[in-house]
């Protein structure tokens, strides 16, 4: 059985503070059909006591996204952090935007934070994925250029006939 790079054996986590750096490459983490992890780093801080294991991690990754406007792929740098408290006692799993509380199942001898890392990356992806070619110098999306195909309509065709009738009434 292949274990994830983000799975840590409990006996290898020392008491007190410790930290690990995990390098991720393409294929290490399944994100989404339109989002691909290119490479990145996860810095994990552990704090272990007899009663709990606290895990803080920071994600610093490059992802390949598909532009919503042009469908061109582009690389976007993302970073985020999350906090998870693992307890051996019977606790109800809770989750918020900044952290979670999880139970360490008694039969498990590992901590797996792959789901939390994946979710942290996914939450950092912008709602509108715009290729850098379509952003101005301040990072705001540029306006669309509208193109009209075919002959240019003359002014009489552009005016709604109902407005034309109202203009006639106004002039009389």
PDB file of N, CA, C and O in Angstrom, residues 100-132:
ATOM      1  N   UNK A 100      -9.588  22.763  12.329  1.00  0.00           N
ATOM      2  CA  UNK A 100     -10.464  21.617  12.544  1.00  0.00           C
ATOM      3  C   UNK A 100     -10.025  20.853  13.779  1.00  0.00           C
ATOM      4  O   UNK A 100      -8.884  20.966  14.229  1.00  0.00           O
ATOM      5  N   UNK A 101     -10.957  20.067  14.321  1.00  0.00           N
ATOM      6  CA  UNK A 101     -10.668  19.139  15.412  1.00  0.00           C
ATOM      7  C   UNK A 101     -11.033  17.757  14.886  1.00  0.00           C
ATOM      8  O   UNK A 101     -12.133  17.552  14.369  1.00  0.00           O
ATOM      9  N   UNK A 102     -10.108  16.835  14.988  1.00  0.00           N
ATOM     10  CA  UNK A 102     -10.312  15.477  14.485  1.00  0.00           C
ATOM     11  C   UNK A 102      -9.939  14.468  15.571  1.00  0.00           C
ATOM     12  O   UNK A 102      -9.054  14.716  16.380  1.00  0.00           O
ATOM     13  N   UNK A 103     -10.604  13.328  15.518  1.00  0.00           N
ATOM     14  CA  UNK A 103     -10.263  12.239  16.427  1.00  0.00           C
ATOM     15  C   UNK A 103      -9.224  11.357  15.744  1.00  0.00           C
ATOM     16  O   UNK A 103      -9.303  11.106  14.547  1.00  0.00           O
ATOM     17  N   UNK A 104      -8.254  10.906  16.522  1.00  0.00           N
ATOM     18  CA  UNK A 104      -7.305   9.914  16.024  1.00  0.00           C
ATOM     19  C   UNK A 104      -7.942   8.560  16.316  1.00  0.00           C
ATOM     20  O   UNK A 104      -8.080   8.185  17.482  1.00  0.00           O
ATOM     21  N   UNK A 105      -8.372   7.830  15.280  1.00  0.00           N
ATOM     22  CA  UNK A 105      -8.964   6.514  15.545  1.00  0.00           C
ATOM     23  C   UNK A 105      -7.952   5.615  16.252  1.00  0.00           C
ATOM     24  O   UNK A 105      -6.767   5.609  15.895  1.00  0.00           O
ATOM     25  N   UNK A 106      -8.378   4.874  17.271  1.00  0.00           N
ATOM     26  CA  UNK A 106      -7.443   4.052  18.054  1.00  0.00           C
ATOM     27  C   UNK A 106      -6.679   3.034  17.208  1.00  0.00           C
ATOM     28  O   UNK A 106      -5.541   2.714  17.509  1.00  0.00           O
ATOM     29  N   UNK A 107      -7.302   2.532  16.132  1.00  0.00           N
ATOM     30  CA  UNK A 107      -6.618   1.535  15.311  1.00  0.00           C
ATOM     31  C   UNK A 107      -5.602   2.152  14.349  1.00  0.00           C
ATOM     32  O   UNK A 107      -4.776   1.447  13.787  1.00  0.00           O
ATOM     33  N   UNK A 108      -5.662   3.478  14.149  1.00  0.00           N
ATOM     34  CA  UNK A 108      -4.725   4.141  13.244  1.00  0.00           C
ATOM     35  C   UNK A 108      -3.435   4.495  13.960  1.00  0.00           C
ATOM     36  O   UNK A 108      -3.447   4.961  15.097  1.00  0.00           O
ATOM     37  N   UNK A 109      -2.349   4.290  13.291  1.00  0.00           N
ATOM     38  CA  UNK A 109      -1.041   4.672  13.821  1.00  0.00           C
ATOM     39  C   UNK A 109      -0.433   5.789  12.995  1.00  0.00           C
ATOM     40  O   UNK A 109       0.764   6.026  13.048  1.00  0.00           O
ATOM     41  N   UNK A 110      -1.283   6.485  12.209  1.00  0.00           N
ATOM     42  CA  UNK A 110      -0.807   7.562  11.343  1.00  0.00           C
ATOM     43  C   UNK A 110      -1.740   8.763  11.422  1.00  0.00           C
ATOM     44  O   UNK A 110      -2.915   8.637  11.766  1.00  0.00           O
ATOM     45  N   UNK A 111      -1.170   9.927  11.091  1.00  0.00           N
ATOM     46  CA  UNK A 111      -1.952  11.149  10.894  1.00  0.00           C
ATOM     47  C   UNK A 111      -1.909  11.446   9.408  1.00  0.00           C
ATOM     48  O   UNK A 111      -0.827  11.521   8.818  1.00  0.00           O
ATOM     49  N   UNK A 112      -3.065  11.630   8.806  1.00  0.00           N
ATOM     50  CA  UNK A 112      -3.134  11.942   7.385  1.00  0.00           C
ATOM     51  C   UNK A 112      -3.747  13.326   7.239  1.00  0.00           C
ATOM     52  O   UNK A 112      -4.893  13.549   7.631  1.00  0.00           O
ATOM     53  N   UNK A 113      -2.981  14.267   6.662  1.00  0.00           N
ATOM     54  CA  UNK A 113      -3.486  15.629   6.471  1.00  0.00           C
ATOM     55  C   UNK A 113      -3.686  15.951   4.988  1.00  0.00           C
ATOM     56  O   UNK A 113      -3.842  17.106   4.622  1.00  0.00           O
ATOM     57  N   UNK A 114      -3.712  14.915   4.148  1.00  0.00           N
ATOM     58  CA  UNK A 114      -3.857  15.150   2.705  1.00  0.00           C
ATOM     59  C   UNK A 114      -5.158  15.881   2.375  1.00  0.00           C
ATOM     60  O   UNK A 114      -5.172  16.813   1.575  1.00  0.00           O
ATOM     61  N   UNK A 115      -6.261  15.482   2.994  1.00  0.00           N
ATOM     62  CA  UNK A 115      -7.551  16.123   2.730  1.00  0.00           C
ATOM     63  C   UNK A 115      -7.509  17.601   3.122  1.00  0.00           C
ATOM     64  O   UNK A 115      -7.984  18.466   2.379  1.00  0.00           O
ATOM     65  N   UNK A 116      -6.917  17.904   4.266  1.00  0.00           N
ATOM     66  CA  UNK A 116      -6.852  19.286   4.723  1.00  0.00           C
ATOM     67  C   UNK A 116      -5.962  20.132   3.809  1.00  0.00           C
ATOM     68  O   UNK A 116      -6.286  21.282   3.512  1.00  0.00           O
ATOM     69  N   UNK A 117      -4.849  19.555   3.351  1.00  0.00           N
ATOM     70  CA  UNK A 117      -3.959  20.290   2.433  1.00  0.00           C
ATOM     71  C   UNK A 117      -4.679  20.540   1.118  1.00  0.00           C
ATOM     72  O   UNK A 117      -4.652  21.648   0.572  1.00  0.00           O
ATOM     73  N   UNK A 118      -5.349  19.527   0.611  1.00  0.00           N
ATOM     74  CA  UNK A 118      -6.090  19.673  -0.648  1.00  0.00           C
ATOM     75  C   UNK A 118      -7.156  20.761  -0.506  1.00  0.00           C
ATOM     76  O   UNK A 118      -7.285  21.628  -1.368  1.00  0.00           O
ATOM     77  N   UNK A 119      -7.926  20.725   0.571  1.00  0.00           N
ATOM     78  CA  UNK A 119      -8.978  21.715   0.779  1.00  0.00           C
ATOM     79  C   UNK A 119      -8.410  23.125   0.927  1.00  0.00           C
ATOM     80  O   UNK A 119      -8.999  24.092   0.446  1.00  0.00           O
ATOM     81  N   UNK A 120      -7.267  23.255   1.580  1.00  0.00           N
ATOM     82  CA  UNK A 120      -6.634  24.566   1.739  1.00  0.00           C
ATOM     83  C   UNK A 120      -6.239  25.133   0.385  1.00  0.00           C
ATOM     84  O   UNK A 120      -6.460  26.319   0.111  1.00  0.00           O
ATOM     85  N   UNK A 121      -5.684  24.297  -0.480  1.00  0.00           N
ATOM     86  CA  UNK A 121      -5.321  24.753  -1.827  1.00  0.00           C
ATOM     87  C   UNK A 121      -6.579  25.147  -2.599  1.00  0.00           C
ATOM     88  O   UNK A 121      -6.631  26.210  -3.233  1.00  0.00           O
ATOM     89  N   UNK A 122      -7.605  24.321  -2.543  1.00  0.00           N
ATOM     90  CA  UNK A 122      -8.831  24.596  -3.292  1.00  0.00           C
ATOM     91  C   UNK A 122      -9.505  25.890  -2.834  1.00  0.00           C
ATOM     92  O   UNK A 122     -10.090  26.612  -3.640  1.00  0.00           O
ATOM     93  N   UNK A 123      -9.417  26.197  -1.543  1.00  0.00           N
ATOM     94  CA  UNK A 123     -10.020  27.436  -1.039  1.00  0.00           C
ATOM     95  C   UNK A 123      -9.256  28.675  -1.484  1.00  0.00           C
ATOM     96  O   UNK A 123      -9.809  29.778  -1.487  1.00  0.00           O
ATOM     97  N   UNK A 124      -8.003  28.526  -1.860  1.00  0.00           N
ATOM     98  CA  UNK A 124      -7.199  29.658  -2.312  1.00  0.00           C
ATOM     99  C   UNK A 124      -7.366  29.949  -3.805  1.00  0.00           C
ATOM    100  O   UNK A 124      -6.895  30.963  -4.294  1.00  0.00           O
ATOM    101  N   UNK A 125      -8.023  29.069  -4.534  1.00  0.00           N
ATOM    102  CA  UNK A 125      -8.224  29.279  -5.968  1.00  0.00           C
ATOM    103  C   UNK A 125      -9.275  30.363  -6.151  1.00  0.00           C
ATOM    104  O   UNK A 125     -10.348  30.318  -5.538  1.00  0.00           O
ATOM    105  N   UNK A 126      -8.971  31.367  -6.974  1.00  0.00           N
ATOM    106  CA  UNK A 126      -9.933  32.467  -7.147  1.00  0.00           C
ATOM    107  C   UNK A 126     -11.223  31.985  -7.808  1.00  0.00           C
ATOM    108  O   UNK A 126     -11.223  31.013  -8.566  1.00  0.00           O
ATOM    109  N   UNK A 127     -12.306  32.677  -7.514  1.00  0.00           N
ATOM    110  CA  UNK A 127     -13.601  32.330  -8.087  1.00  0.00           C
ATOM    111  C   UNK A 127     -13.552  32.526  -9.602  1.00  0.00           C
ATOM    112  O   UNK A 127     -13.993  31.678 -10.360  1.00  0.00           O
ATOM    113  N   UNK A 128     -12.998  33.654 -10.026  1.00  0.00           N
ATOM    114  CA  UNK A 128     -12.822  33.914 -11.459  1.00  0.00           C
ATOM    115  C   UNK A 128     -11.365  33.668 -11.804  1.00  0.00           C
ATOM    116  O   UNK A 128     -10.485  34.402 -11.374  1.00  0.00           O
ATOM    117  N   UNK A 129     -11.139  32.637 -12.582  1.00  0.00           N
ATOM    118  CA  UNK A 129      -9.779  32.286 -12.978  1.00  0.00           C
ATOM    119  C   UNK A 129      -9.473  33.007 -14.289  1.00  0.00           C
ATOM    120  O   UNK A 129      -9.943  32.603 -15.345  1.00  0.00           O
ATOM    121  N   UNK A 130      -8.722  34.102 -14.211  1.00  0.00           N
ATOM    122  CA  UNK A 130      -8.430  34.934 -15.373  1.00  0.00           C
ATOM    123  C   UNK A 130      -6.944  34.841 -15.699  1.00  0.00           C
ATOM    124  O   UNK A 130      -6.098  35.057 -14.829  1.00  0.00           O
ATOM    125  N   UNK A 131      -6.626  34.522 -16.942  1.00  0.00           N
ATOM    126  CA  UNK A 131      -5.249  34.448 -17.421  1.00  0.00           C
ATOM    127  C   UNK A 131      -4.581  35.814 -17.226  1.00  0.00           C
ATOM    128  O   UNK A 131      -5.220  36.849 -17.430  1.00  0.00           O
ATOM    129  N   UNK A 132      -3.301  35.852 -16.856  1.00  0.00           N
ATOM    130  CA  UNK A 132      -2.612  37.134 -16.658  1.00  0.00           C
ATOM    131  C   UNK A 132      -2.626  38.049 -17.882  1.00  0.00           C
ATOM    132  O   UNK A 132      -2.533  39.264 -17.739  1.00  0.00           O
TER     133      UNK A 132
END
